[in-house]
Amino acid sequence: MSTRKQIVILGGGFAGVYTARCLERILRPDEADICLVNRENYWVYQPMLPEVISGSIGLTDVVSPIRRLCPRTHLVMREVEEVDLKNKLVTVSPGFRPRQKKIPFDYLVIALGEVTNFYGMPGMLENAMPFRTLADAMALRNHVIHVLEEADVEEDADLRRKLLTFVVGGGGFSGVEVIAELNNFVRSVKKHYIRLRNQDVRSVLVHSRGRILPEMADPLALFAQKILKKRGVEIILNDRLVAATSEKAILKSGLEIPCKTIISTVPSAGPTVLAKLDCPKEKGKLLVTSSLQLQSFEGQVWALGDCAAIKTVSGKSVPTTAQHATREATTCATNIAAAIRGGKQSLFAFEGLGTLGSLGHGSAVAQIFGMKISGLFAWFLWRCIYLAKIPGIKPKVRISMDWFVHLLFPPDLAQTRVEQESGIKNQHFEPGDIIFHQGDLGDSVYVIQQGECDVIKEENGAQRTLATLQAGAYFGEMALLSDKTRNATIQARTAMEVLLIPKGDFDTLRKSVPAFAEVFHELARRRAVAHAPLTSEEKSPAPQD
Amino acid sequence: MSTRKQIVILGGGFAGVYTARCLERILRPDEADICLVNRENYWVYQPMLPEVISGSIGLTDVVSPIRRLCPRTHLVMREVEEVDLKNKLVTVSPGFRPRQKKIPFDYLVIALGEVTNFYGMPGMLENAMPFRTLADAMALRNHVIHVLEEADVEEDADLRRKLLTFVVGGGGFSGVEVIAELNNFVRSVKKHYIRLRNQDVRSVLVHSRGRILPEMADPLALFAQKILKKRGVEIILNDRLVAATSEKAILKSGLEIPCKTIISTVPSAGPTVLAKLDCPKEKGKLLVTSSLQLQSFEGQVWALGDCAAIKTVSGKSVPTTAQHATREATTCATNIAAAIRGGKQSLFAFEGLGTLGSLGHGSAVAQIFGMKISGLFAWFLWRCIYLAKIPGIKPKVRISMDWFVHLLFPPDLAQTRVEQESGIKNQHFEPGDIIFHQGDLGDSVYVIQQGECDVIKEENGAQRTLATLQAGAYFGEMALLSDKTRNATIQARTAMEVLLIPKGDFDTLRKSVPAFAEVFHELARRRAVAHAPLTSEEKSPAPQD
C-alpha cells in the first residue's frame, strides 16, 4: 500500500472542484492521492445555467468534465450514501454490480451543496421543478417546449391558458434569471406556433418579501422589477408557494394560479446524508470554524460551500455564492496541505467583491466595489466577468460562439427529451380537484393514501354521487380492465395523496403477480354488479371508472 | 368550416418534412391546410447523427425544429395510434388530458419510417440499443460515458473488460459509422481515466455477409475494413447477433462476447400502426405504385420513405436513403397538387447519385457518378456535400463551428443524462447466467415468466443447491424485506425471461396494496423457516436471497 495520504472530496460543485484543482497545484503527486465523489462527471457553471432554457448556450457548453478540470484527481461518479467520520470511511452507491463501495480517507472535504426540500408543501415534490442541476435545466427546457406544443394542439381554452402559464417561486438571483430567460424564450418562439400567435402568455414571479433580489440595493432591485414588468412578467410580492397540484400553484395568501409549469428556486436544505452526521450544525448546515474545519474533527475534516455554515474572521456569515465558494476552496486546500506538512491553519477572510444578475436581452444589474450599475453596461460586464471566470479555453470559445450565433439567429425549439416520463408515482390533489373525467381514456389505476374522493356519474347533464372512497381504496381499474373510457368522474373531497400506477406497469404486474391481479379483478366484478349508490363505509363496490 | 383541402402527413423524417416543404411551395394557403404528425417537434439530420456520439456535433445541432422548416404546416407532436383509410381519420395519442384526438384528412401521406424489431431475438429488446433517433444517440453517448466511469472505479478485472467492450451489429453505413465514431471517441477520451490509460478497449463490428458496406463496391468496402482494423476495430463477418443478456452478446455461430454495450443497427420492420392497415404490402412495407400512391386508395393516400416498397418507372427497387426520400417527397407533393387541381400523377424515376460513408478522423468512402473515392478527399467531400444539403443557414453555421472547435480541442466527456433509468422491466438470462450473487445488495425483486433457476448457497467455499424455481415463482424478496444482502446466489438453469421490480417500486406497492405485500411477506416467512433443501415441485419455500 502507498503511504501517500488519502484526500477524499465529496461534491463536484464550485467548492469541491476548486479544492481539488488547488490541491493538485499545491501538493506533489507523492504526497497525497486526491479522490472526488460526485454523482455527475461534470462540473456545472451555475451562473450561466439559466441560459440553457432558451438554448442561448448549448446544453453541454455550460458544463466541464471534472476529469479535465482536475486531471490528477480520481473521480468516482457515484452517490454518497454514508459518511463515517469516526472510522474514516465514505460509502458510495453501487454501480453495475450491486455491491457497496467504501472509500477510506485520511482527510475529508465535505462540499455536497444544498438540495431542494419541499417538506410540508403538499404536491410540490410531484409538480414543482427545481432548478439547480444541468438535468433540471434540460428537463425544464423540454417541459416548456412540450407545453407549447400541447397548447398549439389544445382546443379547450382553459387548458390552453394553463399550458401557457409559467410560475417561478423565489425572487433571488436564481428565480429572477430563470423567469427572465423563460419569459424571453416563450415570447420569442411563440410566433412559430400558428395557433398561439395571438394567445397570451402569463409569466409569474412569486417572492416572499416586499421586493425581489434581496441580495442587492433597492434601486437595482426596483430597476429589475421594472424591466421584468415591461417584458410582461407579473410579480407577486409578500407571498409564497405553499402547495401545488398538476393543475395549479397555490400561494400562502390563498391565491391559486392555474398552470402546468411551476419552478421553485427555494427552499433549500442540507443533503440527507449530512443530516445523519453527529456534529454541530446551524439550520441543517455543518458548523465550521473560520479555518473551515468541522468542529471536533479539526485537522481531518473540512466543510465548505453551500452545505457549511461559515463565518469570516470578522464574524460575518458567508453567503452561498460561487465567488465565495472558490475562495473557500483555496483556504481549504491550503489548510489540508498545512495538515499534511505540519503548519498553521489559515482563516477565511474574503468579504465579497460584489453581485451580478442577468435579466437577459441586453440587461442586467450589478453592484461592484460599491458601484450600482444597471442596463446594457451591467449586462456587458456580466458576460465579460463570467466568461473570464470559466476555467479553460474550450468553454470560453464555445460560449462566445453560442452567444454569437444567438445574436444572429432565433432560438432553437427542438425538444430533446430522452424518454417519456413514466412509472409508479405519487400525486397530490386539493379539495374539489377532478382526478379524472367520465369519458377520459383509462391510463392509470389509483390507490388512495390519504384523503377522500367522490365517485360522480354524469347522465343527461345531471350529476349523481355514487360513492365516497377513502384511504386504502383503489379506483380507476375498470377502464383499464375493460379497455373502455372512464364511466364516472372522480373528484377530491379533501386534500388527497394518491398513488398512480400507469397502465403499462399495471398490466405487467397483474400478469406476473396473480394476487395483485385478483385484488383488482374482484373489485371490478363487485363494482360492475353494484348499481345503487353506496355509503362511504362500504368503501369500494361502485362503478367508479 | 373552411373548404380548404386537409392534407395530413404522418412522420417527420426526410420524406415527411420534405413533402410538407414542397407542398408549402406549390400550394397557395387558400388551397389546403397542411398538418404533420410526428412524435418529436424536430427533424433529424440522419447522416450526421453518429457524430453526436463523440460530441463533434452538438446534441441539438443535428436537428432542426419542424416548425421552422415548415412554417405553414400545423405540427401535432403526438404518436400516431390508428389510421382509418376508409373513414379518412387519423387517431393520435392523448396529451396532458387523456382524450384521444382524431384528425380528418382529404389527402394522406404516410411516411412513418421503420422501427427496430427484435422479434425472435431473446434479450435484445432489453439489452441492445437501437440507433435511429436523437434520443438513441444521446442515450448511447451517455451510456458509453457511464461504462467508462464505472470501468475506472471497478476493481474486478472481468467486469472491467466487459465495461470496455463495445459490440455493434450490422455492417451497413449506419453500423460502420457508429463503430467508427464510438471507437474513436473511447480511444481518445480514455487517457482522462487514470486507471484506464493502459487498459485495452475492445470494439467489435458484427456483419452477416462476407464483407461490410454491401451498398458499396468491393475496393471501397475493403478500404473501410482496413481503416477500421488499423484503428483497433475487430470485424466479425458471416455472423450476426441473435440474443443478448445484460452481460454478453450472443452470435449465431455460438460465439459469446462478454460486454455491457450492444448497439444494433438491424433489423427493421414497418411501424406497428401500419401492420393493422388492410392494404397490399411487401415484406411489411406498404406497396405503392410508381406515382407513390397506395393501391386501391389512388388519389387519396400516398406512402413514401422507409415504410414504403417503391419501384422506379424502370422497375428497380428504391433504396431507403435520404437522397431518395427527398426526391420521393417532391414527386408526392407534385402528385397531391395534381390531385387537388386535377392533373396527371407523375412517376418516380430517380435512380440515385451515389453513396457516401464517413469513417471519422479524416477518412471516408464515396462512390459518386461511377467514381470510387476513399480517404481524406472522400471525407472532405462527405462533409461538404452533407453540410450543403442541410436546410437553413443556422445549422450550417453551427455545424461548421462545431467541427472547427472539434479540430482544436479534445472531445467533451460530460454525461448529460436527465434521469436515472428505473421502473418495472423485463430481463433475459441465458443458461448458466448468475442473476445475483450471494452477498450482493438487494436492489430488486424478481418474477419468473419463463424458464428455471437454481438457488445456490455458498458456505465455506462449497456450493449447495437449495431449490429450483420455475415460471410463476418469485425470488429476491428477502434481502429487500430485511434490508440485508442476498443470502444465496441465483443461477439460470435454462434460458429465462424474468420480470424485475426495483426496490423503490416494490416498497411503494407493498405499502399501498396490502394483497401485494402479503404475497411476499408470506413467502419470506415460509422461506425463513425452511432450512432443508427442497425439490423443485415445492417451487417456493427456500431461503433464496
mmCIF file of N, CA, C and O in Angstrom, chain A residues 39 41-42 67-68 74 78 97-99 101 145 149-150 152 155-156 192-193 195 394 398 402 410-413 415 417 438 440-441 449 474 499 508 512 514-515 519, chain B residues 39 41-42 65 67-68 74 78 97-99 101 145 149-150 152-153 155-156 192-193 195 394 398 402 410-411 413 415 417 438 440-441 449 474 499 508 512 514-515 519:
data_model
loop_
_atom_site.group_PDB
_atom_site.id
_atom_site.type_symbol
_atom_site.label_atom_id
_atom_site.label_comp_id
_atom_site.label_asym_id
_atom_site.label_seq_id
_atom_site.Cartn_x
_atom_site.Cartn_y
_atom_site.Cartn_z
ATOM 1 N N ARG A 39 -22.040 12.780 -8.203
ATOM 2 C CA ARG A 39 -22.985 11.955 -8.941
ATOM 3 C C ARG A 39 -22.909 12.186 -10.444
ATOM 4 O O ARG A 39 -23.392 11.386 -11.231
ATOM 5 N N ASN A 41 -20.251 13.415 -13.829
ATOM 6 C CA ASN A 41 -18.828 13.509 -14.133
ATOM 7 C C ASN A 41 -18.460 14.896 -14.636
ATOM 8 O O ASN A 41 -17.403 15.109 -15.186
ATOM 9 N N TYR A 42 -19.385 15.842 -14.469
ATOM 10 C CA TYR A 42 -19.073 17.197 -14.902
ATOM 11 C C TYR A 42 -19.345 18.199 -13.794
ATOM 12 O O TYR A 42 -20.065 17.925 -12.836
ATOM 13 N N ARG A 67 -12.903 15.429 -14.960
ATOM 14 C CA ARG A 67 -11.627 14.773 -15.263
ATOM 15 C C ARG A 67 -10.650 15.699 -15.972
ATOM 16 O O ARG A 67 -9.444 15.536 -15.876
ATOM 17 N N ARG A 68 -11.194 16.631 -16.748
ATOM 18 C CA ARG A 68 -10.298 17.527 -17.458
ATOM 19 C C ARG A 68 -9.908 18.714 -16.581
ATOM 20 O O ARG A 68 -8.806 19.231 -16.699
ATOM 21 N N HIS A 74 -8.786 11.315 -8.794
ATOM 22 C CA HIS A 74 -9.592 10.139 -9.116
ATOM 23 C C HIS A 74 -11.051 10.522 -8.948
ATOM 24 O O HIS A 74 -11.488 10.808 -7.839
ATOM 25 N N ARG A 78 -20.464 8.439 -8.403
ATOM 26 C CA ARG A 78 -21.453 7.709 -7.618
ATOM 27 C C ARG A 78 -22.090 8.692 -6.646
ATOM 28 O O ARG A 78 -21.622 9.795 -6.453
ATOM 29 N N ARG A 97 -22.700 -3.517 -10.644
ATOM 30 C CA ARG A 97 -22.840 -4.661 -9.753
ATOM 31 C C ARG A 97 -23.354 -4.148 -8.414
ATOM 32 O O ARG A 97 -22.833 -3.157 -7.898
ATOM 33 N N PRO A 98 -24.386 -4.787 -7.845
ATOM 34 C CA PRO A 98 -24.981 -4.244 -6.623
ATOM 35 C C PRO A 98 -24.161 -4.502 -5.365
ATOM 36 O O PRO A 98 -24.595 -5.196 -4.465
ATOM 37 N N ARG A 99 -22.971 -3.938 -5.323
ATOM 38 C CA ARG A 99 -22.158 -4.026 -4.107
ATOM 39 C C ARG A 99 -21.793 -2.602 -3.682
ATOM 40 O O ARG A 99 -21.494 -1.776 -4.539
ATOM 41 N N LYS A 101 -19.508 0.349 -2.222
ATOM 42 C CA LYS A 101 -18.080 0.628 -2.295
ATOM 43 C C LYS A 101 -17.742 1.567 -1.142
ATOM 44 O O LYS A 101 -18.437 2.542 -0.911
ATOM 45 N N ILE A 145 -41.102 23.410 -23.878
ATOM 46 C CA ILE A 145 -41.409 23.159 -25.292
ATOM 47 C C ILE A 145 -42.620 22.234 -25.410
ATOM 48 O O ILE A 145 -43.484 22.419 -26.259
ATOM 49 N N GLU A 149 -46.113 22.950 -27.407
ATOM 50 C CA GLU A 149 -46.615 22.043 -28.441
ATOM 51 C C GLU A 149 -48.055 21.634 -28.143
ATOM 52 O O GLU A 149 -48.911 21.597 -29.020
ATOM 53 N N GLU A 150 -48.317 21.323 -26.870
ATOM 54 C CA GLU A 150 -49.656 20.890 -26.497
ATOM 55 C C GLU A 150 -50.657 22.046 -26.580
ATOM 56 O O GLU A 150 -51.797 21.860 -27.004
ATOM 57 N N ASP A 152 -50.616 24.398 -28.610
ATOM 58 C CA ASP A 152 -50.889 24.633 -30.027
ATOM 59 C C ASP A 152 -51.955 23.666 -30.556
ATOM 60 O O ASP A 152 -52.678 23.979 -31.502
ATOM 61 N N GLU A 155 -57.748 22.335 -27.838
ATOM 62 C CA GLU A 155 -58.911 23.115 -28.228
ATOM 63 C C GLU A 155 -59.650 23.722 -27.030
ATOM 64 O O GLU A 155 -60.390 24.685 -27.184
ATOM 65 N N ASP A 156 -59.435 23.164 -25.844
ATOM 66 C CA ASP A 156 -60.062 23.691 -24.638
ATOM 67 C C ASP A 156 -59.310 24.959 -24.190
ATOM 68 O O ASP A 156 -58.112 24.919 -23.888
ATOM 69 N N HIS A 192 -43.824 30.825 -33.862
ATOM 70 C CA HIS A 192 -43.728 29.620 -34.685
ATOM 71 C C HIS A 192 -44.895 28.673 -34.468
ATOM 72 O O HIS A 192 -45.028 27.678 -35.183
ATOM 73 N N TYR A 193 -45.712 28.959 -33.449
ATOM 74 C CA TYR A 193 -46.868 28.118 -33.169
ATOM 75 C C TYR A 193 -48.081 28.817 -33.758
ATOM 76 O O TYR A 193 -48.557 29.812 -33.188
ATOM 77 N N ARG A 195 -51.238 28.563 -33.947
ATOM 78 C CA ARG A 195 -52.435 28.896 -33.190
ATOM 79 C C ARG A 195 -52.147 29.729 -31.947
ATOM 80 O O ARG A 195 -53.053 30.195 -31.281
ATOM 81 N N LYS A 394 -11.522 26.049 -24.107
ATOM 82 C CA LYS A 394 -12.604 25.491 -24.915
ATOM 83 C C LYS A 394 -13.977 26.059 -24.515
ATOM 84 O O LYS A 394 -14.723 26.520 -25.377
ATOM 85 N N ARG A 398 -16.450 28.117 -26.967
ATOM 86 C CA ARG A 398 -17.784 27.580 -27.277
ATOM 87 C C ARG A 398 -18.886 28.556 -26.867
ATOM 88 O O ARG A 398 -19.831 28.792 -27.606
ATOM 89 N N ASP A 402 -21.603 30.433 -29.072
ATOM 90 C CA ASP A 402 -23.031 30.291 -28.806
ATOM 91 C C ASP A 402 -23.701 31.658 -28.776
ATOM 92 O O ASP A 402 -24.760 31.866 -29.366
ATOM 93 N N PRO A 410 -32.621 33.136 -34.520
ATOM 94 C CA PRO A 410 -33.629 32.969 -33.465
ATOM 95 C C PRO A 410 -33.332 31.721 -32.630
ATOM 96 O O PRO A 410 -32.606 30.835 -33.070
ATOM 97 N N PRO A 411 -33.883 31.655 -31.397
ATOM 98 C CA PRO A 411 -33.591 30.489 -30.549
ATOM 99 C C PRO A 411 -34.150 29.193 -31.128
ATOM 100 O O PRO A 411 -35.130 29.182 -31.865
ATOM 101 N N ASP A 412 -33.495 28.142 -30.781
ATOM 102 C CA ASP A 412 -33.830 26.809 -31.230
ATOM 103 C C ASP A 412 -35.000 26.287 -30.396
ATOM 104 O O ASP A 412 -35.094 26.593 -29.225
ATOM 105 N N LEU A 413 -35.911 25.507 -31.009
ATOM 106 C CA LEU A 413 -37.014 24.999 -30.191
ATOM 107 C C LEU A 413 -37.208 23.499 -30.312
ATOM 108 O O LEU A 413 -38.306 22.983 -30.127
ATOM 109 N N GLN A 415 -37.147 19.829 -28.978
ATOM 110 C CA GLN A 415 -37.264 19.213 -27.663
ATOM 111 C C GLN A 415 -36.391 17.976 -27.620
ATOM 112 O O GLN A 415 -36.567 17.071 -28.430
ATOM 113 N N ARG A 417 -35.939 15.583 -25.202
ATOM 114 C CA ARG A 417 -36.174 14.598 -24.142
ATOM 115 C C ARG A 417 -35.634 13.241 -24.594
ATOM 116 O O ARG A 417 -35.713 12.887 -25.781
ATOM 117 N N GLN A 438 -65.320 11.485 -16.478
ATOM 118 C CA GLN A 438 -66.081 10.467 -17.202
ATOM 119 C C GLN A 438 -65.811 10.680 -18.701
ATOM 120 O O GLN A 438 -65.829 11.809 -19.189
ATOM 121 N N ASP A 440 -62.911 10.079 -20.190
ATOM 122 C CA ASP A 440 -61.471 10.083 -20.444
ATOM 123 C C ASP A 440 -61.000 8.674 -20.777
ATOM 124 O O ASP A 440 -61.651 7.693 -20.420
ATOM 125 N N LEU A 441 -59.836 8.583 -21.400
ATOM 126 C CA LEU A 441 -59.210 7.283 -21.611
ATOM 127 C C LEU A 441 -58.645 6.797 -20.272
ATOM 128 O O LEU A 441 -58.192 7.600 -19.466
ATOM 129 N N GLN A 449 -53.941 7.174 -0.652
ATOM 130 C CA GLN A 449 -53.069 7.052 0.514
ATOM 131 C C GLN A 449 -53.553 7.930 1.654
ATOM 132 O O GLN A 449 -53.414 7.569 2.811
ATOM 133 N N TYR A 474 -59.004 1.612 -3.892
ATOM 134 C CA TYR A 474 -58.458 1.708 -5.252
ATOM 135 C C TYR A 474 -59.538 2.248 -6.166
ATOM 136 O O TYR A 474 -60.711 2.035 -5.935
ATOM 137 N N LEU A 499 -51.534 7.307 -4.990
ATOM 138 C CA LEU A 499 -50.510 6.595 -5.750
ATOM 139 C C LEU A 499 -51.086 6.267 -7.120
ATOM 140 O O LEU A 499 -52.228 5.827 -7.234
ATOM 141 N N THR A 508 -48.450 -5.261 -16.569
ATOM 142 C CA THR A 508 -47.321 -6.152 -16.307
ATOM 143 C C THR A 508 -47.489 -6.844 -14.957
ATOM 144 O O THR A 508 -47.338 -8.053 -14.839
ATOM 145 N N SER A 512 -48.046 -10.898 -13.979
ATOM 146 C CA SER A 512 -46.967 -11.626 -13.311
ATOM 147 C C SER A 512 -47.259 -11.982 -11.869
ATOM 148 O O SER A 512 -46.715 -12.941 -11.345
ATOM 149 N N PRO A 514 -50.291 -12.941 -9.692
ATOM 150 C CA PRO A 514 -51.732 -13.246 -9.699
ATOM 151 C C PRO A 514 -52.481 -12.611 -8.524
ATOM 152 O O PRO A 514 -53.606 -12.129 -8.700
ATOM 153 N N ALA A 515 -51.865 -12.552 -7.352
ATOM 154 C CA ALA A 515 -52.554 -12.000 -6.183
ATOM 155 C C ALA A 515 -52.876 -10.528 -6.404
ATOM 156 O O ALA A 515 -53.904 -10.015 -5.969
ATOM 157 N N VAL A 519 -56.922 -8.788 -6.731
ATOM 158 C CA VAL A 519 -57.460 -7.639 -5.992
ATOM 159 C C VAL A 519 -58.330 -6.785 -6.918
ATOM 160 O O VAL A 519 -59.449 -6.415 -6.576
ATOM 161 N N ARG B 39 -43.772 12.338 -33.500
ATOM 162 C CA ARG B 39 -43.636 12.242 -32.046
ATOM 163 C C ARG B 39 -42.628 13.248 -31.487
ATOM 164 O O ARG B 39 -42.607 13.516 -30.295
ATOM 165 N N ASN B 41 -40.758 17.263 -32.102
ATOM 166 C CA ASN B 41 -41.014 18.502 -32.821
ATOM 167 C C ASN B 41 -39.828 18.920 -33.686
ATOM 168 O O ASN B 41 -39.752 20.028 -34.159
ATOM 169 N N TYR B 42 -38.900 17.976 -33.866
ATOM 170 C CA TYR B 42 -37.746 18.286 -34.702
ATOM 171 C C TYR B 42 -37.522 17.214 -35.758
ATOM 172 O O TYR B 42 -38.034 16.101 -35.658
ATOM 173 N N PRO B 65 -35.907 22.359 -35.841
ATOM 174 C CA PRO B 65 -37.319 22.372 -35.461
ATOM 175 C C PRO B 65 -38.198 22.302 -36.709
ATOM 176 O O PRO B 65 -37.996 23.076 -37.647
ATOM 177 N N ARG B 67 -41.205 23.177 -37.033
ATOM 178 C CA ARG B 67 -41.973 24.415 -37.183
ATOM 179 C C ARG B 67 -41.226 25.460 -37.980
ATOM 180 O O ARG B 67 -41.835 26.311 -38.627
ATOM 181 N N ARG B 68 -39.898 25.433 -37.883
ATOM 182 C CA ARG B 68 -39.140 26.424 -38.624
ATOM 183 C C ARG B 68 -38.899 25.972 -40.064
ATOM 184 O O ARG B 68 -38.837 26.785 -40.975
ATOM 185 N N HIS B 74 -49.234 22.821 -39.764
ATOM 186 C CA HIS B 74 -49.636 22.602 -38.379
ATOM 187 C C HIS B 74 -48.933 21.354 -37.881
ATOM 188 O O HIS B 74 -49.185 20.263 -38.379
ATOM 189 N N ARG B 78 -47.462 14.307 -31.468
ATOM 190 C CA ARG B 78 -48.107 13.173 -30.810
ATOM 191 C C ARG B 78 -47.705 11.906 -31.568
ATOM 192 O O ARG B 78 -47.152 11.961 -32.654
ATOM 193 N N ARG B 97 -54.307 15.830 -21.251
ATOM 194 C CA ARG B 97 -55.618 15.311 -20.874
ATOM 195 C C ARG B 97 -55.811 13.975 -21.587
ATOM 196 O O ARG B 97 -55.557 13.896 -22.794
ATOM 197 N N PRO B 98 -56.239 12.930 -20.882
ATOM 198 C CA PRO B 98 -56.326 11.609 -21.514
ATOM 199 C C PRO B 98 -57.531 11.454 -22.447
ATOM 200 O O PRO B 98 -58.414 10.645 -22.194
ATOM 201 N N ARG B 99 -57.563 12.226 -23.518
ATOM 202 C CA ARG B 99 -58.602 12.066 -24.530
ATOM 203 C C ARG B 99 -57.906 11.843 -25.865
ATOM 204 O O ARG B 99 -56.916 12.481 -26.160
ATOM 205 N N LYS B 101 -57.352 12.162 -29.838
ATOM 206 C CA LYS B 101 -57.602 13.230 -30.785
ATOM 207 C C LYS B 101 -57.684 12.598 -32.167
ATOM 208 O O LYS B 101 -56.851 11.790 -32.531
ATOM 209 N N ILE B 145 -20.252 6.886 -21.765
ATOM 210 C CA ILE B 145 -19.524 7.618 -20.717
ATOM 211 C C ILE B 145 -19.722 6.932 -19.367
ATOM 212 O O ILE B 145 -18.793 6.812 -18.576
ATOM 213 N N GLU B 149 -16.814 5.534 -16.857
ATOM 214 C CA GLU B 149 -16.721 5.967 -15.456
ATOM 215 C C GLU B 149 -16.690 4.757 -14.532
ATOM 216 O O GLU B 149 -15.910 4.706 -13.579
ATOM 217 N N GLU B 150 -17.565 3.775 -14.804
ATOM 218 C CA GLU B 150 -17.629 2.594 -13.950
ATOM 219 C C GLU B 150 -16.369 1.748 -14.096
ATOM 220 O O GLU B 150 -15.870 1.201 -13.112
ATOM 221 N N ASP B 152 -13.472 2.764 -14.632
ATOM 222 C CA ASP B 152 -12.393 3.450 -13.925
ATOM 223 C C ASP B 152 -12.426 3.147 -12.429
ATOM 224 O O ASP B 152 -11.403 3.183 -11.756
ATOM 225 N N VAL B 153 -13.627 2.850 -11.904
ATOM 226 C CA VAL B 153 -13.789 2.597 -10.475
ATOM 227 C C VAL B 153 -13.697 1.105 -10.167
ATOM 228 O O VAL B 153 -13.283 0.699 -9.092
ATOM 229 N N GLU B 155 -12.929 -2.736 -9.605
ATOM 230 C CA GLU B 155 -11.714 -3.457 -9.261
ATOM 231 C C GLU B 155 -11.666 -4.868 -9.841
ATOM 232 O O GLU B 155 -10.600 -5.455 -9.973
ATOM 233 N N ASP B 156 -12.837 -5.419 -10.211
ATOM 234 C CA ASP B 156 -12.896 -6.755 -10.795
ATOM 235 C C ASP B 156 -12.477 -6.678 -12.268
ATOM 236 O O ASP B 156 -13.101 -5.973 -13.070
ATOM 237 N N HIS B 192 -8.105 10.299 -20.048
ATOM 238 C CA HIS B 192 -8.560 11.089 -18.904
ATOM 239 C C HIS B 192 -8.977 10.215 -17.733
ATOM 240 O O HIS B 192 -9.282 10.715 -16.663
ATOM 241 N N TYR B 193 -9.055 8.907 -17.961
ATOM 242 C CA TYR B 193 -9.422 7.983 -16.894
ATOM 243 C C TYR B 193 -8.137 7.361 -16.371
ATOM 244 O O TYR B 193 -7.563 6.491 -17.030
ATOM 245 N N ARG B 195 -7.110 5.195 -14.298
ATOM 246 C CA ARG B 195 -6.868 3.754 -14.218
ATOM 247 C C ARG B 195 -7.044 3.044 -15.559
ATOM 248 O O ARG B 195 -6.751 1.874 -15.685
ATOM 249 N N LYS B 394 -28.593 28.624 -40.170
ATOM 250 C CA LYS B 394 -28.168 28.436 -38.782
ATOM 251 C C LYS B 394 -27.491 27.078 -38.557
ATOM 252 O O LYS B 394 -26.395 27.030 -37.994
ATOM 253 N N ARG B 398 -23.711 26.517 -37.279
ATOM 254 C CA ARG B 398 -23.464 25.817 -36.022
ATOM 255 C C ARG B 398 -22.582 24.595 -36.232
ATOM 256 O O ARG B 398 -21.657 24.333 -35.467
ATOM 257 N N ASP B 402 -18.967 23.732 -34.806
ATOM 258 C CA ASP B 402 -18.715 22.516 -34.035
ATOM 259 C C ASP B 402 -17.476 21.804 -34.570
ATOM 260 O O ASP B 402 -16.615 21.369 -33.811
ATOM 261 N N PRO B 410 -9.947 18.701 -27.589
ATOM 262 C CA PRO B 410 -10.319 17.287 -27.434
ATOM 263 C C PRO B 410 -11.828 17.146 -27.213
ATOM 264 O O PRO B 410 -12.482 18.106 -26.810
ATOM 265 N N PRO B 411 -12.389 15.948 -27.469
ATOM 266 C CA PRO B 411 -13.837 15.785 -27.312
ATOM 267 C C PRO B 411 -14.275 15.940 -25.854
ATOM 268 O O PRO B 411 -13.515 15.693 -24.926
ATOM 269 N N LEU B 413 -16.465 15.098 -22.506
ATOM 270 C CA LEU B 413 -16.906 13.816 -21.953
ATOM 271 C C LEU B 413 -17.893 13.966 -20.810
ATOM 272 O O LEU B 413 -17.985 13.126 -19.924
ATOM 273 N N GLN B 415 -21.386 13.690 -19.113
ATOM 274 C CA GLN B 415 -22.548 12.830 -19.310
ATOM 275 C C GLN B 415 -23.797 13.638 -19.006
ATOM 276 O O GLN B 415 -23.939 14.165 -17.910
ATOM 277 N N ARG B 417 -27.125 12.742 -18.923
ATOM 278 C CA ARG B 417 -28.379 12.018 -18.680
ATOM 279 C C ARG B 417 -29.323 12.919 -17.887
ATOM 280 O O ARG B 417 -28.903 13.704 -17.028
ATOM 281 N N GLN B 438 -24.759 -14.211 -3.952
ATOM 282 C CA GLN B 438 -24.827 -14.149 -2.503
ATOM 283 C C GLN B 438 -23.914 -13.008 -2.043
ATOM 284 O O GLN B 438 -22.797 -12.874 -2.531
ATOM 285 N N ASP B 440 -24.545 -9.791 -2.546
ATOM 286 C CA ASP B 440 -24.911 -8.556 -3.245
ATOM 287 C C ASP B 440 -25.939 -7.787 -2.416
ATOM 288 O O ASP B 440 -26.643 -8.362 -1.584
ATOM 289 N N LEU B 441 -26.065 -6.512 -2.713
ATOM 290 C CA LEU B 441 -27.134 -5.721 -2.106
ATOM 291 C C LEU B 441 -28.443 -6.099 -2.779
ATOM 292 O O LEU B 441 -28.478 -6.400 -3.968
ATOM 293 N N GLN B 449 -40.964 -15.471 -15.510
ATOM 294 C CA GLN B 449 -42.024 -15.566 -16.510
ATOM 295 C C GLN B 449 -41.851 -16.806 -17.374
ATOM 296 O O GLN B 449 -42.813 -17.403 -17.809
ATOM 297 N N TYR B 474 -41.452 -16.315 -7.372
ATOM 298 C CA TYR B 474 -40.801 -15.047 -7.073
ATOM 299 C C TYR B 474 -39.496 -15.329 -6.353
ATOM 300 O O TYR B 474 -39.375 -16.325 -5.669
ATOM 301 N N LEU B 499 -39.256 -10.870 -14.801
ATOM 302 C CA LEU B 499 -39.717 -9.510 -14.533
ATOM 303 C C LEU B 499 -38.978 -8.998 -13.308
ATOM 304 O O LEU B 499 -38.834 -9.710 -12.316
ATOM 305 N N THR B 508 -43.117 0.812 -2.555
ATOM 306 C CA THR B 508 -44.327 1.608 -2.736
ATOM 307 C C THR B 508 -45.537 0.704 -2.869
ATOM 308 O O THR B 508 -46.567 0.924 -2.224
ATOM 309 N N SER B 512 -48.915 0.219 -0.411
ATOM 310 C CA SER B 512 -50.226 0.690 -0.875
ATOM 311 C C SER B 512 -51.202 -0.420 -1.204
ATOM 312 O O SER B 512 -52.404 -0.221 -1.152
ATOM 313 N N PRO B 514 -52.069 -3.938 0.040
ATOM 314 C CA PRO B 514 -51.768 -4.967 1.055
ATOM 315 C C PRO B 514 -51.698 -6.383 0.484
ATOM 316 O O PRO B 514 -50.847 -7.171 0.907
ATOM 317 N N ALA B 515 -52.558 -6.702 -0.496
ATOM 318 C CA ALA B 515 -52.558 -8.057 -1.055
ATOM 319 C C ALA B 515 -51.217 -8.358 -1.725
ATOM 320 O O ALA B 515 -50.714 -9.478 -1.685
ATOM 321 N N VAL B 519 -48.315 -11.413 -0.378
ATOM 322 C CA VAL B 519 -47.678 -12.462 -1.186
ATOM 323 C C VAL B 519 -46.215 -12.625 -0.792
ATOM 324 O O VAL B 519 -45.733 -13.733 -0.565
#
